[in-house]
Coordinates of N, CA and C in Angstrom, one line a residue:
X1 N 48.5 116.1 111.1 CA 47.7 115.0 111.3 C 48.4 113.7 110.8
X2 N 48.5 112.9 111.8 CA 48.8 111.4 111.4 C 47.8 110.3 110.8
X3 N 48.1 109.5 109.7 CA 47.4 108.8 109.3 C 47.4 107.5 109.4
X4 N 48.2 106.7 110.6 CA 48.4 105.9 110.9 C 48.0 105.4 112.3
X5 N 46.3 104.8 112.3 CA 46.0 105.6 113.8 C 46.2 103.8 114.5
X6 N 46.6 103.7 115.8 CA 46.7 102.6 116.5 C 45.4 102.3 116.9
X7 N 45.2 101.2 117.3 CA 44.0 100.6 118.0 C 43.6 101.2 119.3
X8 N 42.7 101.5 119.7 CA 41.6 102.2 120.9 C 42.6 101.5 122.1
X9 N 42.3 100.6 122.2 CA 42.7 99.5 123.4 C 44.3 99.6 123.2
X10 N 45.2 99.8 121.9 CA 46.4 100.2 122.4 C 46.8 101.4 123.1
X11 N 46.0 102.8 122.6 CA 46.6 103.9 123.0 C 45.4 104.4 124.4
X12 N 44.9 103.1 124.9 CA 44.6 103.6 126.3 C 45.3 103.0 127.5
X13 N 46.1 101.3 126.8 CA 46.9 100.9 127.5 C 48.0 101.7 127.9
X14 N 49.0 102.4 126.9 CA 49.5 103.2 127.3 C 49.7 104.3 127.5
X15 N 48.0 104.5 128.2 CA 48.5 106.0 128.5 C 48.6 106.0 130.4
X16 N 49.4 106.9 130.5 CA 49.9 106.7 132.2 C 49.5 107.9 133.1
X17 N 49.0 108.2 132.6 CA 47.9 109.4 133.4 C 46.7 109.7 133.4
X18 N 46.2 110.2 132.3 CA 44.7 110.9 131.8 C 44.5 109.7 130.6
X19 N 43.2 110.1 130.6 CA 42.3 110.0 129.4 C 41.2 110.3 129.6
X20 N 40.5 111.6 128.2 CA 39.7 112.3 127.9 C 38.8 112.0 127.7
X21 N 37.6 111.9 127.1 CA 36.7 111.7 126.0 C 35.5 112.8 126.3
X22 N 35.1 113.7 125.2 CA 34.3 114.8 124.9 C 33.7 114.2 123.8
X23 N 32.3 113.7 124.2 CA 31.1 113.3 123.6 C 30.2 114.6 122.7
X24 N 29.9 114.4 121.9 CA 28.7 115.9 121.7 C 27.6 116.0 120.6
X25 N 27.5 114.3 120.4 CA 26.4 114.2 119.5 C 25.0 113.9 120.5
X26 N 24.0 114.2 119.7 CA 22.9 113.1 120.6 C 22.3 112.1 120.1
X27 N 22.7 111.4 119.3 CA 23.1 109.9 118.8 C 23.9 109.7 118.2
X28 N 23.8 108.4 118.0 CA 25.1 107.4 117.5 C 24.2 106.0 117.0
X29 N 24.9 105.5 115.1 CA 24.2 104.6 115.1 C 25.7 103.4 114.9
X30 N 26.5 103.4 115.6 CA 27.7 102.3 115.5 C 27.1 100.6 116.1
X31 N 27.7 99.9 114.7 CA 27.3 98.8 114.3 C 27.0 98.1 115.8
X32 N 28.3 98.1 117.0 CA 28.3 97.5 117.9 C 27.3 97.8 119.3
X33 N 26.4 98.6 119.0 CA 25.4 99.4 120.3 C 23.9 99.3 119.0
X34 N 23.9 98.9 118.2 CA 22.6 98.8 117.2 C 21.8 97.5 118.3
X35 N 21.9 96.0 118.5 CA 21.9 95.7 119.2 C 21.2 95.8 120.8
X36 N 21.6 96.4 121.6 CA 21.7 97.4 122.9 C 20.6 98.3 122.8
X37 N 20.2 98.8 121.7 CA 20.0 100.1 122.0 C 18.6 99.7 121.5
X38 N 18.5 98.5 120.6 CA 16.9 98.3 120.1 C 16.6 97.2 121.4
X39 N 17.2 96.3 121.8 CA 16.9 95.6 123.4 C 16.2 96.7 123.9
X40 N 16.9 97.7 124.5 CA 16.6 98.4 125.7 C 15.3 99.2 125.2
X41 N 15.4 99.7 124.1 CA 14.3 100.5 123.4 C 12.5 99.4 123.9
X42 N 13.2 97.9 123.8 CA 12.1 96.7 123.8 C 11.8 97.1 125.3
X43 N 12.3 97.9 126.3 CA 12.1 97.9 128.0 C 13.6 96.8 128.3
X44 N 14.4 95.9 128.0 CA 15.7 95.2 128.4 C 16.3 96.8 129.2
X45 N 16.8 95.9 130.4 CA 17.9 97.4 131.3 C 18.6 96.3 131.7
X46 N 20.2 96.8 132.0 CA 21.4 95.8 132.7 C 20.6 96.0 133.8
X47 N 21.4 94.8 134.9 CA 21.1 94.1 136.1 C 22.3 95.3 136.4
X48 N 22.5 95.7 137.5 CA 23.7 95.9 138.4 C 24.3 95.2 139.3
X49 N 23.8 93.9 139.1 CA 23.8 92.7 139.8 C 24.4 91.5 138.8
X50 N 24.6 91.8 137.7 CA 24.9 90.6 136.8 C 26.0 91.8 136.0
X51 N 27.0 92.0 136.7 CA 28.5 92.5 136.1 C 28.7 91.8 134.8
X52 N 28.6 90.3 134.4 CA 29.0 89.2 133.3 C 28.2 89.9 132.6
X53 N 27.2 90.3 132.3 CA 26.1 90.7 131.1 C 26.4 92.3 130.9
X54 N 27.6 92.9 131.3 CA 27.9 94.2 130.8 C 28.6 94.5 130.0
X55 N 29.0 95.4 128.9 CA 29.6 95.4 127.8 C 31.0 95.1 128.0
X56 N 31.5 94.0 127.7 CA 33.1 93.4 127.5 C 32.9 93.5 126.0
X57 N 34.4 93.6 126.4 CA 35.6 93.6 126.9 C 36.0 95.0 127.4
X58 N 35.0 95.9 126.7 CA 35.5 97.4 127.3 C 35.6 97.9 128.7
X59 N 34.4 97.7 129.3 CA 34.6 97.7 130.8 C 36.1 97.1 131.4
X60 N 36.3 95.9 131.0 CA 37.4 95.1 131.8 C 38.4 96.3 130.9
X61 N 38.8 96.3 129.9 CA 39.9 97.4 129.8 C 40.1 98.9 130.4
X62 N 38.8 99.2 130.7 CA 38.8 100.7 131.8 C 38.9 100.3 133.2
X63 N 38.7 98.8 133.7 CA 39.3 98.7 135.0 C 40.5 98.5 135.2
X64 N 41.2 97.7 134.3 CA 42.6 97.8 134.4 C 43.5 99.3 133.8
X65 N 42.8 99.8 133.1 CA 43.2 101.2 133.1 C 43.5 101.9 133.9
X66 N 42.2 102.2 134.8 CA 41.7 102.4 136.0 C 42.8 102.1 137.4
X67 N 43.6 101.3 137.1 CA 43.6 100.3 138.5 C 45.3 100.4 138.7
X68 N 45.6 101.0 137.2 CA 47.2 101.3 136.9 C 47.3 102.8 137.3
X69 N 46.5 103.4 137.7 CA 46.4 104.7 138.5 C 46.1 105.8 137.1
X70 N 45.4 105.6 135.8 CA 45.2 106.5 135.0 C 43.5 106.9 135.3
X71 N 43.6 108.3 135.3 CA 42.2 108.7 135.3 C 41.4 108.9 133.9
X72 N 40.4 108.7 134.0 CA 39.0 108.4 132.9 C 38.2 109.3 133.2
X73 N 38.0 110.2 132.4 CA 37.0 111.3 132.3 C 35.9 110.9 131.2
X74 N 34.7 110.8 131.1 CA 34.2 111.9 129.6 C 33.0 112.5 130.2
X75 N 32.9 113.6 129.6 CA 31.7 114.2 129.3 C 31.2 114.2 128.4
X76 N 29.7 115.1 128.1 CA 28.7 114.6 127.6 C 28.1 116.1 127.4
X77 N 27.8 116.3 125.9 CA 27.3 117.6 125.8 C 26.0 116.8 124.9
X78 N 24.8 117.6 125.5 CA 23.6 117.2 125.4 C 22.5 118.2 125.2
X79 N 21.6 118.0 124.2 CA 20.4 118.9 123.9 C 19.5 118.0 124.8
X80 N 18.5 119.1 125.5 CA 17.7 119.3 126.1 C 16.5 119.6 125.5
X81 N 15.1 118.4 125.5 CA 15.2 117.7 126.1 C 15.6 116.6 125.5
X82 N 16.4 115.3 126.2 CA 17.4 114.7 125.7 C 16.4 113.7 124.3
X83 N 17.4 113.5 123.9 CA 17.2 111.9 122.6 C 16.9 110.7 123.5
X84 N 16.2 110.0 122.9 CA 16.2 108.3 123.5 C 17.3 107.7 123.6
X85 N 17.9 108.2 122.6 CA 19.5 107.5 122.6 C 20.2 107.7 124.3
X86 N 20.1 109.6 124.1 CA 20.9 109.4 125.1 C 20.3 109.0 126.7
X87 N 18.6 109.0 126.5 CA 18.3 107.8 128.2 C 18.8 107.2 127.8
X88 N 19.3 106.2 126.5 CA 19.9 105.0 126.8 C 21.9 104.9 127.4
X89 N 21.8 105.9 126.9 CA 23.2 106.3 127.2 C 23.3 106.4 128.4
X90 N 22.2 107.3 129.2 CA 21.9 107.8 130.9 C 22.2 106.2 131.6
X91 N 20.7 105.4 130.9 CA 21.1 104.0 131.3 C 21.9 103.2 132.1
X92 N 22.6 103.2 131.2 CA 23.9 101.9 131.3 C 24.5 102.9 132.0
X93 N 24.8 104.2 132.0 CA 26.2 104.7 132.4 C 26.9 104.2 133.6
X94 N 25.6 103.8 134.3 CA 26.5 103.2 136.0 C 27.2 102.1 135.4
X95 N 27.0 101.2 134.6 CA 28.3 100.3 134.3 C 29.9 101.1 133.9
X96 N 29.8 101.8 133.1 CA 31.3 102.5 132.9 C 31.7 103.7 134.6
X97 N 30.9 103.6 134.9 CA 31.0 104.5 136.4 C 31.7 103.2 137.5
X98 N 31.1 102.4 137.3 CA 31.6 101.1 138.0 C 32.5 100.4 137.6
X99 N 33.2 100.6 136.7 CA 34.5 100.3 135.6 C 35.7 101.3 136.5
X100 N 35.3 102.6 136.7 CA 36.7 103.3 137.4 C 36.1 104.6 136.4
X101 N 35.5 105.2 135.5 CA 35.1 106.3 134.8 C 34.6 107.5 135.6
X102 N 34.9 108.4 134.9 CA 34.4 109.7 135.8 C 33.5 110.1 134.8
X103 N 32.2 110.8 134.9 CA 31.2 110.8 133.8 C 30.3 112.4 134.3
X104 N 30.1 113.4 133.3 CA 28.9 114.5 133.7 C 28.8 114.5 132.5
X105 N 27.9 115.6 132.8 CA 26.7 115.6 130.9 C 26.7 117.6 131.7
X106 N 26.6 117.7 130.2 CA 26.2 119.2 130.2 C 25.4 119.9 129.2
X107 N 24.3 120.2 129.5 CA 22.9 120.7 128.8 C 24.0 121.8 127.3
X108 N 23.3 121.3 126.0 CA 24.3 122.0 125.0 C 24.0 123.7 125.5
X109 N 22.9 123.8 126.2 CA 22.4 125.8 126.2 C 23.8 125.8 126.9
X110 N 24.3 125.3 127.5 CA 25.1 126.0 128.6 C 26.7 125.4 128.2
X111 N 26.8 125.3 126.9 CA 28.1 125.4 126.5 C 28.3 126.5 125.1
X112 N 27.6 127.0 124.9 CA 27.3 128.4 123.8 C 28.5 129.1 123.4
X113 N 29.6 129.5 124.8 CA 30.2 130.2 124.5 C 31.7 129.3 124.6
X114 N 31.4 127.7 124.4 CA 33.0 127.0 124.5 C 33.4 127.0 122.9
X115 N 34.8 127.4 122.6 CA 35.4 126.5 121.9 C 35.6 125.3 121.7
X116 N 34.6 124.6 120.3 CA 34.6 123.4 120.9 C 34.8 122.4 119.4
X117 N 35.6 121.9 119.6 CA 36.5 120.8 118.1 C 35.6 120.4 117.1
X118 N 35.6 120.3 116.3 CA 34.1 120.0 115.5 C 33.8 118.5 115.4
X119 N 34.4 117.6 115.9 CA 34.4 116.4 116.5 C 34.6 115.6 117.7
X120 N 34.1 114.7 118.2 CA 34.3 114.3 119.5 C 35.9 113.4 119.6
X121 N 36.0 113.7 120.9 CA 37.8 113.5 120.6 C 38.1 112.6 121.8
X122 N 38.5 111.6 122.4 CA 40.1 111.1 123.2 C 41.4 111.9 123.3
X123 N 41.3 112.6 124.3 CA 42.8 113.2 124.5 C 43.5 112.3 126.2
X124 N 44.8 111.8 124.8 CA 45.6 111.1 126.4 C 46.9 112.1 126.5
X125 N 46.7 111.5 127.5 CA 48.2 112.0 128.9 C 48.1 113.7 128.3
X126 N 47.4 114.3 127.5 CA 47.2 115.6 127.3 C 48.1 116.3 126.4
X127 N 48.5 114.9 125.3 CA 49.5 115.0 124.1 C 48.8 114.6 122.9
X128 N 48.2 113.4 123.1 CA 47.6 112.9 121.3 C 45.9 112.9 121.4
X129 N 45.7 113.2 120.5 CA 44.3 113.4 120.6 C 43.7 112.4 119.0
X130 N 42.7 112.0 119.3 CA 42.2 110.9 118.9 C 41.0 111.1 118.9
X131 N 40.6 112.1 117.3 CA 39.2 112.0 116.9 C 38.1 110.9 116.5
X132 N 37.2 111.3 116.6 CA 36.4 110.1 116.6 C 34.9 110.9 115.3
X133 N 35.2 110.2 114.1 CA 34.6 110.9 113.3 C 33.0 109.8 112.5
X134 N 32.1 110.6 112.2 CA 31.0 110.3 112.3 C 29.8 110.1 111.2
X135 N 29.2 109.3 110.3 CA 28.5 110.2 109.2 C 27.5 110.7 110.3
X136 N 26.7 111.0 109.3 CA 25.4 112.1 109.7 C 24.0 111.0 110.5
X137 N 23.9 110.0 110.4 CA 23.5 109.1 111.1 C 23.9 108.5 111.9
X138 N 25.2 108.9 112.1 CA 25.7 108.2 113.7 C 26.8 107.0 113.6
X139 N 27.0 106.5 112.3 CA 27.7 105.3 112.2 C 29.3 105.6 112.0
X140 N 29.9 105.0 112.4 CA 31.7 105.7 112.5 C 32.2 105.9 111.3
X141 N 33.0 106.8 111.0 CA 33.6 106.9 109.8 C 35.5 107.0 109.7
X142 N 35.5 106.1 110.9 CA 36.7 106.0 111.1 C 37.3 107.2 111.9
X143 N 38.5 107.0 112.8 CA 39.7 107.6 113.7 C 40.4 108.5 112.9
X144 N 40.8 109.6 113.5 CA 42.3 110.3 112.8 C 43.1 110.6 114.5
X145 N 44.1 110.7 113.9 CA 44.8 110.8 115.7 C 45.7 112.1 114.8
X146 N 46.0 113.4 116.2 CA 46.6 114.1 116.0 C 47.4 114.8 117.2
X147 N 48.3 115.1 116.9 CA 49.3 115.2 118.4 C 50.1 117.3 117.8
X148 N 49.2 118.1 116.8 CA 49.4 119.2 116.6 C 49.7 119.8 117.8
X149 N 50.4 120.5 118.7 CA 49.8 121.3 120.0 C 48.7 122.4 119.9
X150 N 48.5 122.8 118.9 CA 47.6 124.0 118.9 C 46.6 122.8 119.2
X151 N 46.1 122.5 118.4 CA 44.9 121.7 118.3 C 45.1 120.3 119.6
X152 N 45.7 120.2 120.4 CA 45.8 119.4 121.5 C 45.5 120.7 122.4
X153 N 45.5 121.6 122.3 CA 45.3 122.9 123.2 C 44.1 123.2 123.4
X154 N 43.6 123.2 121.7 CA 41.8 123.0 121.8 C 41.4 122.2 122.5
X155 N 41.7 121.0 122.1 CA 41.2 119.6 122.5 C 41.0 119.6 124.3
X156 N 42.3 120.1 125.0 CA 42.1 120.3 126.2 C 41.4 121.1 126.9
X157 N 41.6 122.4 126.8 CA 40.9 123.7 126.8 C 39.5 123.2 126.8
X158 N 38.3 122.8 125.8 CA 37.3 122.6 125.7 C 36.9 121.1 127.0
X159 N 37.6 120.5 126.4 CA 37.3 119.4 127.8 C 37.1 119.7 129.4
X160 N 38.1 121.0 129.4 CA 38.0 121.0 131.0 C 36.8 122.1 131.4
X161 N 36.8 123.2 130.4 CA 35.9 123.9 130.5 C 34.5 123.1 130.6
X162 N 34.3 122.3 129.6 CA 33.0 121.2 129.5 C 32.7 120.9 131.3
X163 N 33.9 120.2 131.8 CA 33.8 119.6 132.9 C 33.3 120.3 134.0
X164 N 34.0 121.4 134.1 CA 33.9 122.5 135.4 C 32.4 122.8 135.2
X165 N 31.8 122.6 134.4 CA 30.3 123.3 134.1 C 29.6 122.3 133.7
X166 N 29.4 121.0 133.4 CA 29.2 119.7 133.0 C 28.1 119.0 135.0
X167 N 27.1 118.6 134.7 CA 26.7 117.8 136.2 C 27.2 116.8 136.2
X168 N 27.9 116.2 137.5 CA 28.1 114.9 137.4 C 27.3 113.8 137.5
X169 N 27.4 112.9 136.6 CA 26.0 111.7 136.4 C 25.0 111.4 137.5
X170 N 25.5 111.1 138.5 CA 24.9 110.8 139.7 C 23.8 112.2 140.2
X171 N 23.8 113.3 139.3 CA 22.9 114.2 139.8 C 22.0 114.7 138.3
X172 N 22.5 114.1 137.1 CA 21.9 114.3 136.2 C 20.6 113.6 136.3
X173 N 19.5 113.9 135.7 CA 18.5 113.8 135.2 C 17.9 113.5 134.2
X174 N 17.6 112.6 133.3 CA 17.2 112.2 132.2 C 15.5 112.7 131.5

């Protein structure tokens, strides 16, 4: 494990192929979506019509991600029936879908039998992997990045299995 972790926005600029992300909480209380998530809780929903009022700067970095010919995956492992969080998550998702993202959700019953990281992770170009670590309320507790192979093996391994069994958004149901 390395303890020198780069910034999000640098290690997805360079990555030239893939990028992962394997979601698998059913909330999250990070400072930057506290905001967002009590709006929308109020009835507030994005416009799909007013692109300006969608979360920047992120979106604009997954299109030019996107547009450099790197693919964007994440999935989404989810207890059934879902959190409010994650309608809110369901929500918005068409904005990161309309960014260049590739997105499914998979009911947690029906990942039982995956191998699965004990933290939600970023794995690029299918070499470094880039945990994303949590307290118990949802609020970030900071990055570790690790480029072990065994444990990039996990990291992969679980992601694609997620996927192949995972719905893709457009047919999920909240």
């Amino acid at each position: 494990m390395m303890q020198n972790v780069p910034d999000f926005s640098e290690l997805l600029k360079s990555a030239q192929h893939s990028a992962v992300h394997l979601e698998m909480r059913d909330s999250y209380g990070v400072d930057k979506e506290k905001g967002p998530f009590a709006a929308w809780r109020d009835g507030a929903r994005l416009d799909p019509n007013n692109r300006a009022a969608w979360w920047r700067p992120w979106l604009d970095l997954i299109s030019e991600t996107v547009a450099r010919g790197v693919v964007i995956r994440r999935a989404r492992i989810v207890s059934e029936p879902v959190t409010e969080y994650i309608r809110f998550e369901h929500s918005g998702t068409f904005t990161n879908i309309e960014a260049g993202e590739q997105i499914r959700w998979l009911p947690r019953r029906r990942a039982s039998d995956i191998a699965l990281p004990g933290n939600d992770f970023w794995l690029f170009d299918g070499r470094i992997v880039r945990f994303n670590h949590f307290t118990g309320d949802g609020a970030s507790a900071g990055p570790e990045m690790c480029e072990d192979p065994g444990v990039v093996k996990l990291c992969a391994s679980a992601f694609e299995t997620v996927w192949e069994r995972a719905v893709p958004h457009e047919k999920y149901t909240v």
